[in-house]
Amino acid sequence: MSLSSYYEKVDGIERCIDDELPFEIPESWEWCRLGTILQKLTDGTHSTPKYTARGIPFISVKDISSGKISFERTKFISKTEHELLASRCDPHRDDILLTKVGTTGIPVLVDTDRPFSIFVSVAQLRFSTELLDKFFLIYLLKSPLVQTQCRENTKGVGNKNWVMRDIANTLICIPPLAEQKRIQASLANVLKSI
């Protein structure tokens, strides 16, 4: 194994991934697949629920495509149906939602404690805050590195789909946590002045 090459183990077989790496990274950073660093990666229900006039908000792409969660035009489901759906997909504060059908690749930080459920068009990403800074991860998901992979792997005509397998296989580079915090703080300062 060469020190200048990168390898990954898939199904017990080690293989070189140098041809997939778009650029060199500092020695303290690591290349990895998005799915390998998440505590949870799932999407919302694949069945259309029974809507109610009031109840628990049911979020789809249209409710997060602005880059923030909007409860203004959401549909609603019953508390019972929400509890059933939450047994598989249960977004919490500081999780990230990611659009995966139609308008794909938009990451949104969950910044509310309000309970809600999500449709199949939205993925839920949960991660360890000991490994990843939430704001750094948002910037990373918006970066050309990830957005290029999103475009290349979004399939279909009309209602395009970035499938969960391809989201999990998205190649990312991760610096140490302290550096993530410095990077996101610098980006936030630059973006604030624009």
GROMACS .gro file of C-alpha atoms in nm:
model
  194
    1MET     CA    1   0.000   0.000   0.000
    2SER     CA    2   0.152   0.330  -0.110
    3LEU     CA    3   0.139   0.623   0.132
    4SER     CA    4   0.025   0.848  -0.151
    5SER     CA    5  -0.272   0.629  -0.247
    6TYR     CA    6  -0.616   0.604  -0.090
    7TYR     CA    7  -0.795   0.275  -0.033
    8GLU     CA    8  -1.138   0.172   0.084
    9LYS     CA    9  -1.264  -0.166   0.196
   10VAL     CA   10  -1.594  -0.277   0.042
   11ASP     CA   11  -1.733  -0.622   0.122
   12GLY     CA   12  -1.399  -0.716   0.274
   13ILE     CA   13  -1.208  -0.629  -0.044
   14GLU     CA   14  -0.959  -0.342  -0.037
   15ARG     CA   15  -0.942  -0.132  -0.353
   16CYS     CA   16  -0.758   0.182  -0.457
   17ILE     CA   17  -0.984   0.485  -0.511
   18ASP     CA   18  -0.718   0.727  -0.638
   19ASP     CA   19  -0.898   0.763  -0.973
   20GLU     CA   20  -1.210   0.896  -0.792
   21LEU     CA   21  -1.031   1.167  -0.594
   22PRO     CA   22  -1.073   1.510  -0.756
   23PHE     CA   23  -0.790   1.685  -0.570
   24GLU     CA   24  -0.522   1.649  -0.304
   25ILE     CA   25  -0.612   1.720   0.058
   26PRO     CA   26  -0.394   1.806   0.360
   27GLU     CA   27  -0.248   1.510   0.547
   28SER     CA   28  -0.474   1.566   0.850
   29TRP     CA   29  -0.791   1.542   0.636
   30GLU     CA   30  -0.960   1.218   0.528
   31TRP     CA   31  -1.152   1.105   0.221
   32CYS     CA   32  -1.464   0.904   0.303
   33ARG     CA   33  -1.811   0.819   0.180
   34LEU     CA   34  -2.092   1.027   0.327
   35GLY     CA   35  -2.282   0.718   0.439
   36THR     CA   36  -1.987   0.591   0.645
   37ILE     CA   37  -1.974   0.893   0.875
   38LEU     CA   38  -2.346   0.933   0.944
   39GLN     CA   39  -2.527   0.783   1.240
   40LYS     CA   40  -2.845   0.774   1.033
   41LEU     CA   41  -2.924   0.814   0.663
   42THR     CA   42  -3.281   0.748   0.562
   43ASP     CA   43  -3.562   0.908   0.366
   44GLY     CA   44  -3.925   0.977   0.440
   45THR     CA   45  -4.221   0.753   0.379
   46HIS     CA   46  -4.261   0.609   0.031
   47SER     CA   47  -4.641   0.604   0.063
   48THR     CA   48  -4.863   0.910   0.048
   49PRO     CA   49  -5.020   0.943   0.393
   50LYS     CA   50  -5.377   1.040   0.469
   51TYR     CA   51  -5.377   1.417   0.507
   52THR     CA   52  -5.572   1.597   0.778
   53ALA     CA   53  -5.685   1.960   0.816
   54ARG     CA   54  -5.459   2.005   1.121
   55GLY     CA   55  -5.203   1.799   1.302
   56ILE     CA   56  -4.835   1.724   1.251
   57PRO     CA   57  -4.662   1.898   0.956
   58PHE     CA   58  -4.564   1.671   0.667
   59ILE     CA   59  -4.257   1.814   0.490
   60SER     CA   60  -4.170   1.762   0.123
   61VAL     CA   61  -3.917   1.926  -0.112
   62LYS     CA   62  -4.140   2.231  -0.165
   63ASP     CA   63  -4.119   2.308   0.207
   64ILE     CA   64  -3.737   2.319   0.219
   65SER     CA   65  -3.622   2.416  -0.133
   66SER     CA   66  -3.559   2.774  -0.013
   67GLY     CA   67  -3.279   2.644   0.211
   68LYS     CA   68  -3.487   2.666   0.532
   69ILE     CA   69  -3.779   2.467   0.667
   70SER     CA   70  -4.106   2.648   0.600
   71PHE     CA   71  -4.423   2.536   0.775
   72GLU     CA   72  -4.636   2.796   0.591
   73ARG     CA   73  -4.779   2.570   0.318
   74THR     CA   74  -4.723   2.222   0.460
   75LYS     CA   75  -4.978   1.948   0.456
   76PHE     CA   76  -5.067   1.777   0.784
   77ILE     CA   77  -5.099   1.421   0.909
   78SER     CA   78  -5.248   1.279   1.228
   79LYS     CA   79  -5.037   1.232   1.540
   80THR     CA   80  -5.094   0.856   1.514
   81GLU     CA   81  -4.962   0.844   1.157
   82HIS     CA   82  -4.668   1.067   1.252
   83GLU     CA   83  -4.573   0.830   1.537
   84LEU     CA   84  -4.585   0.536   1.297
   85LEU     CA   85  -4.365   0.717   1.041
   86ALA     CA   86  -4.126   0.840   1.314
   87SER     CA   87  -4.036   0.483   1.404
   88ARG     CA   88  -3.823   0.483   1.085
   89CYS     CA   89  -3.758   0.849   1.010
   90ASP     CA   90  -3.755   1.093   1.300
   91PRO     CA   91  -3.596   1.431   1.222
   92HIS     CA   92  -3.463   1.619   1.525
   93ARG     CA   93  -3.298   1.956   1.584
   94ASP     CA   94  -2.950   1.969   1.425
   95ASP     CA   95  -3.020   1.685   1.180
   96ILE     CA   96  -2.981   1.780   0.816
   97LEU     CA   97  -3.255   1.735   0.557
   98LEU     CA   98  -3.142   1.688   0.197
   99THR     CA   99  -3.366   1.719  -0.108
  100LYS     CA  100  -3.344   1.408  -0.326
  101VAL     CA  101  -3.636   1.420  -0.571
  102GLY     CA  102  -3.710   1.698  -0.820
  103THR     CA  103  -3.486   1.980  -0.699
  104THR     CA  104  -3.199   1.770  -0.563
  105GLY     CA  105  -2.903   1.844  -0.338
  106ILE     CA  106  -3.037   2.124  -0.117
  107PRO     CA  107  -2.923   2.073   0.245
  108VAL     CA  108  -3.126   2.226   0.528
  109LEU     CA  109  -3.039   2.229   0.897
  110VAL     CA  110  -3.329   2.133   1.125
  111ASP     CA  111  -3.350   2.438   1.352
  112THR     CA  112  -3.676   2.360   1.529
  113ASP     CA  113  -3.800   2.129   1.803
  114ARG     CA  114  -4.143   2.113   1.638
  115PRO     CA  115  -4.228   1.753   1.543
  116PHE     CA  116  -4.277   1.679   1.173
  117SER     CA  117  -4.257   1.392   0.927
  118ILE     CA  118  -4.098   1.387   0.582
  119PHE     CA  119  -4.189   1.246   0.242
  120VAL     CA  120  -3.968   1.022   0.026
  121SER     CA  121  -3.840   1.330  -0.159
  122VAL     CA  122  -3.636   1.430   0.148
  123ALA     CA  123  -3.346   1.247   0.316
  124GLN     CA  124  -3.261   1.271   0.685
  125LEU     CA  125  -2.892   1.286   0.785
  126ARG     CA  126  -2.792   1.244   1.150
  127PHE     CA  127  -2.429   1.271   1.254
  128SER     CA  128  -2.205   1.281   1.560
  129THR     CA  129  -2.118   1.634   1.670
  130GLU     CA  130  -1.789   1.489   1.800
  131LEU     CA  131  -1.693   1.416   1.439
  132LEU     CA  132  -1.872   1.683   1.235
  133ASP     CA  133  -1.962   2.049   1.280
  134LYS     CA  134  -2.320   2.099   1.158
  135PHE     CA  135  -2.245   2.423   0.974
  136PHE     CA  136  -1.933   2.279   0.811
  137LEU     CA  137  -2.141   1.982   0.690
  138ILE     CA  138  -2.400   2.219   0.539
  139TYR     CA  139  -2.123   2.409   0.354
  140LEU     CA  140  -1.969   2.078   0.243
  141LEU     CA  141  -2.302   1.953   0.106
  142LYS     CA  142  -2.339   2.282  -0.087
  143SER     CA  143  -1.981   2.263  -0.221
  144PRO     CA  144  -1.893   2.191  -0.585
  145LEU     CA  145  -1.743   1.859  -0.470
  146VAL     CA  146  -2.081   1.728  -0.351
  147GLN     CA  147  -2.305   1.920  -0.592
  148THR     CA  148  -2.116   1.779  -0.892
  149GLN     CA  149  -2.171   1.425  -0.763
  150CYS     CA  150  -2.536   1.509  -0.700
  151ARG     CA  151  -2.584   1.627  -1.061
  152GLU     CA  152  -2.395   1.327  -1.203
  153ASN     CA  153  -2.595   1.078  -0.995
  154THR     CA  154  -2.942   1.234  -1.022
  155LYS     CA  155  -3.135   1.014  -1.262
  156GLY     CA  156  -3.464   1.025  -1.442
  157VAL     CA  157  -3.666   1.244  -1.672
  158GLY     CA  158  -3.922   1.485  -1.528
  159ASN     CA  159  -3.906   1.400  -1.157
  160LYS     CA  160  -3.534   1.342  -1.112
  161ASN     CA  161  -3.412   1.130  -0.821
  162TRP     CA  162  -3.085   1.120  -0.627
  163VAL     CA  163  -3.119   0.769  -0.483
  164MET     CA  164  -3.015   0.687  -0.127
  165ARG     CA  165  -2.738   0.449  -0.241
  166ASP     CA  166  -2.574   0.729  -0.441
  167ILE     CA  167  -2.614   0.978  -0.155
  168ALA     CA  168  -2.443   0.729   0.079
  169ASN     CA  169  -2.162   0.676  -0.177
  170THR     CA  170  -2.095   1.049  -0.217
  171LEU     CA  171  -1.722   1.109  -0.174
  172ILE     CA  172  -1.634   1.383   0.075
  173CYS     CA  173  -1.322   1.512   0.249
  174ILE     CA  174  -1.327   1.576   0.622
  175PRO     CA  175  -1.076   1.787   0.817
  176PRO     CA  176  -1.032   1.753   1.194
  177LEU     CA  177  -1.320   1.901   1.395
  178ALA     CA  178  -1.128   2.211   1.511
  179GLU     CA  179  -1.043   2.292   1.149
  180GLN     CA  180  -1.405   2.238   1.043
  181LYS     CA  181  -1.508   2.500   1.299
  182ARG     CA  182  -1.245   2.746   1.171
  183ILE     CA  183  -1.351   2.688   0.809
  184GLN     CA  184  -1.722   2.736   0.877
  185ALA     CA  185  -1.656   3.049   1.087
  186SER     CA  186  -1.447   3.198   0.803
  187LEU     CA  187  -1.714   3.114   0.546
  188ALA     CA  188  -1.988   3.261   0.766
  189ASN     CA  189  -1.789   3.587   0.800
  190VAL     CA  190  -1.729   3.611   0.425
  191LEU     CA  191  -2.093   3.536   0.342
  192LYS     CA  192  -2.212   3.790   0.600
  193SER     CA  193  -2.022   4.066   0.419
  194ILE     CA  194  -2.172   3.983   0.079
   0.00000   0.00000   0.00000
